[in-house]
Coordinates of C-alpha atoms in Angstrom, one line a residue:
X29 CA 0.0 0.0 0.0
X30 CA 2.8 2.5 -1.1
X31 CA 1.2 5.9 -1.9
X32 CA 2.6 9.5 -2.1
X33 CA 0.0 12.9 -1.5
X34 CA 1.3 16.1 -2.0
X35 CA -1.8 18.7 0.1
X36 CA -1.3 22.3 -0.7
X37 CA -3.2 25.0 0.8
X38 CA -3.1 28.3 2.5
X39 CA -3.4 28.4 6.4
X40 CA -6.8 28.1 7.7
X41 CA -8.1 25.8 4.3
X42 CA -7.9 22.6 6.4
X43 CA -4.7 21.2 5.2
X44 CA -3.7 20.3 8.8
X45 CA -7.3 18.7 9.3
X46 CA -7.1 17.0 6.5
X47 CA -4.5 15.3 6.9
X48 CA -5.2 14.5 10.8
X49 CA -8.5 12.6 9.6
X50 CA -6.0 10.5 6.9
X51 CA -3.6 9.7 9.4
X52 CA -6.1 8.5 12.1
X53 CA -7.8 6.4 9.7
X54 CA -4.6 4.4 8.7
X55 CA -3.0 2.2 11.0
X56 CA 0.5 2.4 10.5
X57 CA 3.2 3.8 12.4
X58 CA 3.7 7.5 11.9
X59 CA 6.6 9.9 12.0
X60 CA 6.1 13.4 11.4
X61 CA 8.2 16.3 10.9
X62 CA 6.0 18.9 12.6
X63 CA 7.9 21.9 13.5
X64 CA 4.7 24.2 14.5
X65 CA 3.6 21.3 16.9
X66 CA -0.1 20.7 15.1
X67 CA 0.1 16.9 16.0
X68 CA 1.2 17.3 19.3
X69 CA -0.2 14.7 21.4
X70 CA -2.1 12.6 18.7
X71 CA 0.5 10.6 17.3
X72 CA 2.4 8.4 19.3
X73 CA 5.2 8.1 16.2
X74 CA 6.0 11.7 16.6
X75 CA 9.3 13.3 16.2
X76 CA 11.0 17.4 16.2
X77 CA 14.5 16.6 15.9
X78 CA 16.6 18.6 13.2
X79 CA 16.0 17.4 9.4
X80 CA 19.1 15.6 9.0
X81 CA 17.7 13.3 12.1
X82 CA 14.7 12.6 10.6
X83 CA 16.1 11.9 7.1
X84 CA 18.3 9.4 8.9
X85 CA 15.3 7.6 11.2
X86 CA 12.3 7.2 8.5
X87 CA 14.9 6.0 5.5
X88 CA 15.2 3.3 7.1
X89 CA 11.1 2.7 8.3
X90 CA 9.0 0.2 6.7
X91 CA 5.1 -0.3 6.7
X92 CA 5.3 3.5 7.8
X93 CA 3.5 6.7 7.4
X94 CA 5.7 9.6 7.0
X95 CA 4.5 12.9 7.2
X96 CA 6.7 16.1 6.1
X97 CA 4.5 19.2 7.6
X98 CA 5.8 22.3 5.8
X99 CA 7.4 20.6 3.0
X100 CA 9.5 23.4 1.3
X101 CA 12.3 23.3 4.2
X102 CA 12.8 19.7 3.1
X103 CA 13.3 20.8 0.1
X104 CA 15.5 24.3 0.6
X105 CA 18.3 22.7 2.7
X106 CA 21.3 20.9 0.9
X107 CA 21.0 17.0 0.2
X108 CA 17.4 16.5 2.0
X109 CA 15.7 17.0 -1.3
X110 CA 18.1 14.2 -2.4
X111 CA 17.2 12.1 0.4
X112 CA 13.5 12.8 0.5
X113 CA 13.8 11.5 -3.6
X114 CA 15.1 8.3 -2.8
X115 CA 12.3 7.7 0.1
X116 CA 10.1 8.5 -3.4
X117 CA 11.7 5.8 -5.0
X118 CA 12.1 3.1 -2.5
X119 CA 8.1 3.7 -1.3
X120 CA 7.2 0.8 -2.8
X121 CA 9.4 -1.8 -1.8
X122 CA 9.1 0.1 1.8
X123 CA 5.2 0.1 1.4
X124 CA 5.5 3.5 3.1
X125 CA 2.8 6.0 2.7
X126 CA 4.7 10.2 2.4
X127 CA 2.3 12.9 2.8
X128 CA 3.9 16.5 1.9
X129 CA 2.4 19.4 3.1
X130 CA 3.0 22.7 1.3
X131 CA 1.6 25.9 1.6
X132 CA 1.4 27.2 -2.5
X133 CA 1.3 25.1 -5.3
X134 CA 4.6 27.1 -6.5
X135 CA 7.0 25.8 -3.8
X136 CA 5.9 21.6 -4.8
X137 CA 9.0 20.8 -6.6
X138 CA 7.9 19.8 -9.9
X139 CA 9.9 16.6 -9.9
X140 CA 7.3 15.8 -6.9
X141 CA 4.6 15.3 -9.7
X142 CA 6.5 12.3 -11.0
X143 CA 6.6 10.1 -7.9
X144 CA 3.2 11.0 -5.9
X145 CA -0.1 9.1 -6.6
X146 CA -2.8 11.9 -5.2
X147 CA -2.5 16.0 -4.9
X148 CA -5.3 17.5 -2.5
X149 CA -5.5 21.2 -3.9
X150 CA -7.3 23.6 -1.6
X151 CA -7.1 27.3 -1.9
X152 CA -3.5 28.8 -2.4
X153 CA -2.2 32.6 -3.0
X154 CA -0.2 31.3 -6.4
X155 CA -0.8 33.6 -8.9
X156 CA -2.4 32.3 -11.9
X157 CA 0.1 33.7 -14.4
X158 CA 2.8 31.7 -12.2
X159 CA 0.9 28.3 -12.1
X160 CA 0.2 28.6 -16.2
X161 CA 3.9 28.7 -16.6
X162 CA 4.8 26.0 -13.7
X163 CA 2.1 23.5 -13.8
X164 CA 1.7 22.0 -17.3
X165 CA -1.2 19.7 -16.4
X166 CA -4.3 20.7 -17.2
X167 CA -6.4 19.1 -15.0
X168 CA -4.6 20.7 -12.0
X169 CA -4.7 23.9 -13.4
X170 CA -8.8 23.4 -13.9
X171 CA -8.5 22.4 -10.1
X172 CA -6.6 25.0 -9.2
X173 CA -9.3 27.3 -11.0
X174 CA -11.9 25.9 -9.4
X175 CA -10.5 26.0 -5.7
X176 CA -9.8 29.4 -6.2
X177 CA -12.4 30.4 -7.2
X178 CA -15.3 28.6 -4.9
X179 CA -16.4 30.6 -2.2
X180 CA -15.9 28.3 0.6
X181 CA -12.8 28.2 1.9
X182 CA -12.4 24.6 2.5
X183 CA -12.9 23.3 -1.3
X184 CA -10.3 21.0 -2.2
X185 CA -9.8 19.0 -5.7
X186 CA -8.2 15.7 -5.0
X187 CA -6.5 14.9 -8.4
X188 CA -4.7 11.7 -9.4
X189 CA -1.6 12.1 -10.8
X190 CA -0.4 8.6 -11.4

């Protein structure tokens, strides 16, 4: 049961909530990067040490959920990126679930697209010019179009990318 979901959304779209409901509804162990402590308390597999320590403990997890709250930082500091691509390409021989949790649909490295199964798209403050020229997908542009512009602020589009 390998999957990948990238959720992207501004704060206060549900993001958080979201992924709280996935997470309680699967069973297997979970370790979480959660620097603004949103999971405190819920998760027995819960860990804040430095990036580098958590690269190190969940590359080596099987059967696992691992969940990188506020993605980007994975993604800004030298080698993680790396690392976090070869959890992407071990998932399935892991049978790890990654959930990535990013804040605009800008900062997903597009490399991302490639490796994860689902994106949940709620509400972001991308500018439309930007996602034409970085998202080449159509359908996520449509959803992207249609998140922003519902007038409930918790709309998502869960799209299937592979």
């Amino acid at each position: 049961m390998s999957k990948c979901i990238i959720v992207v959304g501004n704060t206060g779209t549900g993001k958080t909530t979201f992924v709280k409901q996935f997470l309680r509804g699967n069973s297997q162990k979970k370790f979480i990067y959660d620097i603004n402590n949103e999971y405190k308390g819920e998760f027995i597999f819960r860990t804040k040490d430095t990036i580098k320590e958590f690269i190190k403990e969940v590359k080596v997890q099987e059967n696992s959920t691992i969940l990188f709250e506020e993605a980007t930082i994975f993604f800004r500091h030298h080698n993680t990126g790396e690392e976090v691509i070869n959890l992407l390409v071990r998932k399935r021989h892991t049978k790890n679930v990654i959930v990535f949790n990013f804040h605009a649909l800008h900062q997903v490295p597009i490399i991302l697209f490639d490796f994860c199964n689902y994106l949940v798209l709620k509400k972001t403050n991308d500018f439309e010019e930007n996602i034409r020229k970085y998202v080449k997908n159509p359908v996520i542009f449509e959803a992207y179009q249609k998140v922003k512009n519902s007038n409930n602020n918790f709309e998502q589009e869960i799209i299937k990318l592979n």
